[in-house]
Short mmCIF file of C-alpha atoms and ligand atoms in Angstrom, two decimals:
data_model
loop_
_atom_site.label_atom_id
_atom_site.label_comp_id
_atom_site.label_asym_id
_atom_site.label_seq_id
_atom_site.Cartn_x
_atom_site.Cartn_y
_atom_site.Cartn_z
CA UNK A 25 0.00 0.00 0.00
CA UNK A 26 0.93 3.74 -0.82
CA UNK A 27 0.37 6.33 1.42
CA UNK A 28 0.25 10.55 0.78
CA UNK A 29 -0.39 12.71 2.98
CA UNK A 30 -0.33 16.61 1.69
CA UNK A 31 -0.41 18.96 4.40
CA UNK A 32 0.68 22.83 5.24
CA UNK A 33 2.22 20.90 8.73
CA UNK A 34 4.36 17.43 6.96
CA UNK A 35 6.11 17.79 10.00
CA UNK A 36 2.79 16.89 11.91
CA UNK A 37 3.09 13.39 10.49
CA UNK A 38 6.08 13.12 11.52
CA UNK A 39 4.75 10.84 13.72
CA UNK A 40 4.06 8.07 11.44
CA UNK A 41 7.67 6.96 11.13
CA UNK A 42 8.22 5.69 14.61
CA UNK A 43 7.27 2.08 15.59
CA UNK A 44 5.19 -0.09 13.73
CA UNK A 45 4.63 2.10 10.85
CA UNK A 46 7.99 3.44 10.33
CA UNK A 47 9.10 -0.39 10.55
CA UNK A 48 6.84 -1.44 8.09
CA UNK A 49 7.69 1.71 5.77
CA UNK A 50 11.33 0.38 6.14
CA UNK A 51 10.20 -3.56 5.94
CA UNK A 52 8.47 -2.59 2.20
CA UNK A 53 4.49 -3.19 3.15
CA UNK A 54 3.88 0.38 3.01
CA UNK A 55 5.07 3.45 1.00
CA UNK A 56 4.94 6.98 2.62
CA UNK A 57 4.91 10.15 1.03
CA UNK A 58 4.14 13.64 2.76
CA UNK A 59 3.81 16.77 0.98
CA UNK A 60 3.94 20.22 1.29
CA UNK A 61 1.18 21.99 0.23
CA UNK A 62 2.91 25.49 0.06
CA UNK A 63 5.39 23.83 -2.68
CA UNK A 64 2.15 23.30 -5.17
CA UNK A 65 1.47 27.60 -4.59
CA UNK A 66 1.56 29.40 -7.74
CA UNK A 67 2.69 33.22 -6.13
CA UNK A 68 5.83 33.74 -4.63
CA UNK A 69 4.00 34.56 -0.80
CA UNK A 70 2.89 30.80 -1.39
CA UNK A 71 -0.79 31.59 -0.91
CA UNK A 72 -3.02 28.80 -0.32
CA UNK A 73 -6.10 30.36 1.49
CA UNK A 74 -8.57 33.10 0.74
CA UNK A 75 -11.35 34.96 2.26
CA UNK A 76 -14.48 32.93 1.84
CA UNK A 77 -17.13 33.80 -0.84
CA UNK A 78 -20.56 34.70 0.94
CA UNK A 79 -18.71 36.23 3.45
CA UNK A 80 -18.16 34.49 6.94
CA UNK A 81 -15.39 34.08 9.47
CA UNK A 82 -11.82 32.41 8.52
CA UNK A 83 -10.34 31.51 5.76
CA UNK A 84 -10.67 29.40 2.57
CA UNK A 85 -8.00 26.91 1.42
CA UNK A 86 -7.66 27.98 -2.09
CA UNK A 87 -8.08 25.04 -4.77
CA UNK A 88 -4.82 25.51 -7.54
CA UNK A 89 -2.67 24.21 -5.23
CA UNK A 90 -4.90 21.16 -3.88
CA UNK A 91 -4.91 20.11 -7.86
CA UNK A 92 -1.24 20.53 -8.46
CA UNK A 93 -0.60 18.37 -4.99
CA UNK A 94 -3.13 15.70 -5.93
CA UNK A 95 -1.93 15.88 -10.07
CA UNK A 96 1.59 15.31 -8.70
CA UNK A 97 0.60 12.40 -6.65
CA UNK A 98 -1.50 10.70 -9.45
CA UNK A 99 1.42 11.41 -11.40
CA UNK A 100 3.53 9.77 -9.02
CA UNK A 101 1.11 6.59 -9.04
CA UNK A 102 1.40 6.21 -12.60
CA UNK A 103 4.97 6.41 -12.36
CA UNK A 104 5.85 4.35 -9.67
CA UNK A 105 9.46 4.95 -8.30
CA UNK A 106 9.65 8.59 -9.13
CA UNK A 107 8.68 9.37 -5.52
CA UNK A 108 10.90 8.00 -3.05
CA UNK A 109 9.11 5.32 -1.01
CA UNK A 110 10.54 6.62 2.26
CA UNK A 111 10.06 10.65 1.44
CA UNK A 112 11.67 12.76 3.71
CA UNK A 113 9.54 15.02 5.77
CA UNK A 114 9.39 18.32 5.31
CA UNK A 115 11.27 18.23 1.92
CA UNK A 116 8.77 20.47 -0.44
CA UNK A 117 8.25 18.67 -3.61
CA UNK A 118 9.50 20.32 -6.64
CA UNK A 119 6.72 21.03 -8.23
CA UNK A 120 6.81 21.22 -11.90
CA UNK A 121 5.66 24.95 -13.46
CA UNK A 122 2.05 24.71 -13.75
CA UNK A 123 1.37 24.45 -17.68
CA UNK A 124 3.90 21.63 -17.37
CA UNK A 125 2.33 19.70 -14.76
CA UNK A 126 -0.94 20.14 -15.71
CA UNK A 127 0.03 19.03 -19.08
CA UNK A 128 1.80 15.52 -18.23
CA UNK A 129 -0.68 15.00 -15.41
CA UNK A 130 -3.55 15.20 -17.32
CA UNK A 131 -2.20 12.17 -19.31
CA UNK A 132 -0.60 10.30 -16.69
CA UNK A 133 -4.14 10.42 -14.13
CA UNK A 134 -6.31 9.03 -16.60
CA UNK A 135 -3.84 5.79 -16.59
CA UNK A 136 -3.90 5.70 -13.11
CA UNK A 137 -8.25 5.97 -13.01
CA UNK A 138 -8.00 3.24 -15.60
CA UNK A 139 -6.12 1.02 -13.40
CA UNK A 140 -8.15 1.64 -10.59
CA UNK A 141 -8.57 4.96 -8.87
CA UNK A 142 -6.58 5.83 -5.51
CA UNK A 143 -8.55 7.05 -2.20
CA UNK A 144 -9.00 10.29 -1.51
CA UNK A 145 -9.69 10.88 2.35
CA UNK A 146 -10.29 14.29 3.50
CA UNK A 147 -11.12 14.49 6.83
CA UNK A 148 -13.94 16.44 8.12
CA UNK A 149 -16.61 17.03 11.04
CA UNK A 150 -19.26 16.69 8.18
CA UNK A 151 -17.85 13.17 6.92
CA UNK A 152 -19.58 9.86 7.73
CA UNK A 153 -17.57 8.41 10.74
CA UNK A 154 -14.61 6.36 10.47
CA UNK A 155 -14.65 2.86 12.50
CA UNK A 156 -13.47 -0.44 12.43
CA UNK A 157 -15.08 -1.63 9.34
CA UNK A 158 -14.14 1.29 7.50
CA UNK A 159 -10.06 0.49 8.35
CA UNK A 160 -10.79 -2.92 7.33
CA UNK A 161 -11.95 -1.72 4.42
CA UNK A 162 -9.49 0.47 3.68
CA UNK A 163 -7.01 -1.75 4.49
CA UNK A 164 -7.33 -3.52 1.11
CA UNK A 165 -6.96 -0.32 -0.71
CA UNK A 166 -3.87 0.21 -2.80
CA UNK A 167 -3.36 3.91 -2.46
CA UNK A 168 -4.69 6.27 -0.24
CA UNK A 169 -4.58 9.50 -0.33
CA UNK A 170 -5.21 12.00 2.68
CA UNK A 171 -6.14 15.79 2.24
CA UNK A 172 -5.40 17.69 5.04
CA UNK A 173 -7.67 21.01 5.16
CA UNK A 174 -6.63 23.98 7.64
CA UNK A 175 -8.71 26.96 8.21
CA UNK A 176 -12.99 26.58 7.37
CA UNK A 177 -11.49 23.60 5.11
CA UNK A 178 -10.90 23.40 1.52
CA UNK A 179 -12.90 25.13 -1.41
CA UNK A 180 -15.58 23.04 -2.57
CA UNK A 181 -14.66 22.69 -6.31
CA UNK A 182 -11.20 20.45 -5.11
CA UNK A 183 -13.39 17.88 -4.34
CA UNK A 184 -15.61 17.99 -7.62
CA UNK A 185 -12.73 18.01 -9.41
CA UNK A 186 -11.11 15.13 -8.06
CA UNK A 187 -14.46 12.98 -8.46
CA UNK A 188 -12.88 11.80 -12.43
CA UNK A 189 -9.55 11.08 -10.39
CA UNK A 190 -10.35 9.12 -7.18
CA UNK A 191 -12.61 7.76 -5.03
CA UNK A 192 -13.81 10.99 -2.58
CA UNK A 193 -14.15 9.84 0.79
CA UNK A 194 -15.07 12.60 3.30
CA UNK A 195 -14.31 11.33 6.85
CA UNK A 196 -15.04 11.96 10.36
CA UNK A 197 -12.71 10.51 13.51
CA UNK A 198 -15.51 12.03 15.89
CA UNK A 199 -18.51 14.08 16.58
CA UNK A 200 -15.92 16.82 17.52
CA UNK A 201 -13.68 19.29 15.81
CA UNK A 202 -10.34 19.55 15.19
CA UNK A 203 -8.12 22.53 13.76
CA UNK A 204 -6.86 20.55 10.69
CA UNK A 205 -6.95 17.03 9.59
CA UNK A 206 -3.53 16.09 10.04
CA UNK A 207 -4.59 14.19 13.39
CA UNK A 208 -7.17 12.92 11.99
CA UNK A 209 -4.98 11.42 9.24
CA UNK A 210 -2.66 9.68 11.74
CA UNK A 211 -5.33 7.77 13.41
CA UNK A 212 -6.89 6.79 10.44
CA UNK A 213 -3.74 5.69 8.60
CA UNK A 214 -2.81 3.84 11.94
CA UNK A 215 -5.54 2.07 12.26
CA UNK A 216 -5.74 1.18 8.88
CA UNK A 217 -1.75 -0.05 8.34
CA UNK A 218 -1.90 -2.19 11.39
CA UNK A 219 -4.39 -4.44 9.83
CA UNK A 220 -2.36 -4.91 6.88
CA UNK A 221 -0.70 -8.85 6.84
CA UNK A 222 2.79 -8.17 8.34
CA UNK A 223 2.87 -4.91 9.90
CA UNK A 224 1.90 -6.40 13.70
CA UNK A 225 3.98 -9.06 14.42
CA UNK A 226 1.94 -12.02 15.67
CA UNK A 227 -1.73 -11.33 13.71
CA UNK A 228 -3.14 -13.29 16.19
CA UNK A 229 -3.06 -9.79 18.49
CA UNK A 230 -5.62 -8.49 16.21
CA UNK A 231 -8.38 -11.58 16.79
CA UNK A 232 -10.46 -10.56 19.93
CA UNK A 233 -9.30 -6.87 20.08
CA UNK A 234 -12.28 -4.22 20.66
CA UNK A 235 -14.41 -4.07 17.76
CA UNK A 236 -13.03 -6.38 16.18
CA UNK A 237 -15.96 -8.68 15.99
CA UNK A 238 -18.51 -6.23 17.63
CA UNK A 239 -17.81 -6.68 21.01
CA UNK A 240 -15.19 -4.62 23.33
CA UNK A 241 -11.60 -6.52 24.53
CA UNK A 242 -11.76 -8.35 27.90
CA UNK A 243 -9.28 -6.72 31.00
CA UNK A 244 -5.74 -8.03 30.97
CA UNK A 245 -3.03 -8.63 33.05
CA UNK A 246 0.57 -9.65 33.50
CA UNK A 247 2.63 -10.70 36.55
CA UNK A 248 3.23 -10.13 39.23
CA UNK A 249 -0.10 -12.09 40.61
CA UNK A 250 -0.82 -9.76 43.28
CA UNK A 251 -0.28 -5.99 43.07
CA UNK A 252 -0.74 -3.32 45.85
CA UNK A 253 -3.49 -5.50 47.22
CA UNK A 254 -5.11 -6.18 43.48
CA UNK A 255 -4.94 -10.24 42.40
CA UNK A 256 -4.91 -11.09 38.94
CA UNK A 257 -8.91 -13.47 38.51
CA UNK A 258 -7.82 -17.08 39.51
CA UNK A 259 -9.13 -18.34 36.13
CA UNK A 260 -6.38 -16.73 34.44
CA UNK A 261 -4.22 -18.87 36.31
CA UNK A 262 -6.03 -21.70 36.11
CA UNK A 263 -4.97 -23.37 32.55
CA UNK A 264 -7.98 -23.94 31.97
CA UNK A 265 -8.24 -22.90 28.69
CA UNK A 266 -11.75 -23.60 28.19
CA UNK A 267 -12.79 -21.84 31.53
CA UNK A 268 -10.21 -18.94 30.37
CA UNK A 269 -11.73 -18.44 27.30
CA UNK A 270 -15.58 -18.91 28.91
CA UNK A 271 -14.33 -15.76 31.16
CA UNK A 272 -13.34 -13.75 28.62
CA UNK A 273 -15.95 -13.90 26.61
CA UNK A 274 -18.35 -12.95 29.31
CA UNK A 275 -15.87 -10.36 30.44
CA UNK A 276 -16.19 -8.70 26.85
CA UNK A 277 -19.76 -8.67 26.92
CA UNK A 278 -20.38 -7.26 29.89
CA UNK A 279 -18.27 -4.52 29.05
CA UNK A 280 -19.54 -3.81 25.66
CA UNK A 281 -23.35 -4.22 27.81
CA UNK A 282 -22.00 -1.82 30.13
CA UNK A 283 -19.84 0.89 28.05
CA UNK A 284 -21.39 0.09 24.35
CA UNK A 285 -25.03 -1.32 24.49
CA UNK A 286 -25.09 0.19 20.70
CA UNK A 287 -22.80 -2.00 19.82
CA UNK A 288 -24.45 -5.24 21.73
CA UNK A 289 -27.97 -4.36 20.12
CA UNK A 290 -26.18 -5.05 16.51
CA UNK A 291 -24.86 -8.19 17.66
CA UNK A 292 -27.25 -11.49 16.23
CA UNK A 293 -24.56 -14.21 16.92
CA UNK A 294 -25.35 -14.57 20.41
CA UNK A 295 -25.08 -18.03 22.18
CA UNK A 296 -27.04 -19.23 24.90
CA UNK A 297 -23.87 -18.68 27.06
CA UNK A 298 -23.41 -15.50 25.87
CA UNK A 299 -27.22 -14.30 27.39
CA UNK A 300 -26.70 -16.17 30.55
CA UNK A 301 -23.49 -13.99 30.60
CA UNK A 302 -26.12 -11.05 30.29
CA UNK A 303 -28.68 -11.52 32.51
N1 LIG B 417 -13.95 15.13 13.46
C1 LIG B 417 -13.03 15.06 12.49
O1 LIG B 417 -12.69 14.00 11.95
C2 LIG B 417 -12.37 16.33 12.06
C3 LIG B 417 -11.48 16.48 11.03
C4 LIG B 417 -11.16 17.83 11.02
N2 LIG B 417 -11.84 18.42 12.01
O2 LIG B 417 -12.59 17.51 12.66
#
């Protein structure tokens, strides 16, 4: 999987080249490329927001640069190898005079929609929300691109125009708001690239974890036994697998009963266990 991430903060992402990620970026399962927005502006104060039309408070991310970013990046995509896997962050793309760019990417995107178009996430209050499902989706995806607006967000028309060029996925983390998406971006692209085969270690880490299959994770615990007066449950100690894996099931749905009854009242698979666990 290939990852960009165009931004007026790359060095927000930073972030995404420590631990797992970064070891998988260096392993080969995932490409990362972050870009500066301000190296796609076409005036030498490297505009790339305006007042809004309508009037209004704030500012407007202007939409030349968005399409010279996102041109570059299809470009990129149809090229493969003429961005660095491993980009380093911070370092403005060169990007080509306009006429020329528009010019060769104009050719080179409609290759790359043929083949299949790439992602384009742009996170936003007034997206649907992003969960579990939605990684896993995503998770198959070859490319994925993420838009990160600043300001009120980014003119409307970027969008429209990038309809013939990828697949437009507003997104929400939250019912909250943030000042940018660049946060938003990290969580998503984390908890996308850690379901991709290789990146966690032992993918058997992944089976049981909270929403996994609809239900939230059971408590854990490691030694010592006791702690400050706190004993790990005898079961756990037990070997009893059977009796161990009985009390973590109805540990996980009591907790998703207690903290996520939404989530419970989706849930058809229930055993006859599992409602004794309930009641
Ligand atoms: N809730 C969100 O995902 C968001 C993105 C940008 N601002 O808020």
């Amino acid at each position: 999987m290939r990852i960009d991430v165009v931004s007026i903060f790359p060095e927000y992402l930073e972030g995404l080249r420590l631990s797992l990620i970064g070891k998988a970026i260096d392993q080969g399962l995932l490409e990362l490329g972050v870009h500066d927005l301000r190296a796609f502006t076409v005036d030498r104060h490297r505009t790339v927001d305006d007042t809004p039309y309508g009037g209004g408070a704030g500012m407007v991310m202007k939409a030349e640069p968005w399409a010279l970013a996102l041109e570059r990046i299809l470009d990129a995509a149809a090229a493969p190898g003429s961005l660095a896997p491993r980009d380093r962050l911070g370092e403005a793309d060169e990007a080509a005079p306009a006429d020329e760019a528009a010019a060769a990417d104009a050719e080179t995107a409609d290759a790359v929609t043929a083949a299949g178009k790439p992602v384009l996430i742009v996170p936003s209050p007034a997206g649907p929300v992003f969960d579990q499902r939605t990684a896993e989706e995503l998770a198959h995806a070859d490319h994925l691109v993420f838009a990160c607006g600043r300001y009120e967000g980014i003119d409307q028309r970027v969008l429209d125009w990038a309809q013939e060029r990828f697949e437009c996925r507003p997104m929400s983390i939250g019912d909250y708001v943030l000042n940018g998406g660049e946060v938003a971006s990290m969580v998503m692209i984390e908890a996308v690239t850690r379901l991709i085969p290789g990146v966690i270690g032992n993918p058997e880490s992944l089976a049981e974890e909270s929403h996994e299959d609809g239900l939230l994770e059971y408590p854990i615990y490691t030694k010592p036994a006791s702690w400050r007066g706190h004993e790990v449950p005898e079961v756990l100690l037990s070997g009893n697998h059977q009796a161990i894996a009985r009390w973590r099931r109805d540990r996980r749905l009591e907790r998703t009963a207690e903290v996520r009854p939404d989530l419970l009242a989706r849930l058809d698979d229930l055993d006859r266990g599992d409602r004794e666990a309930l009641d």
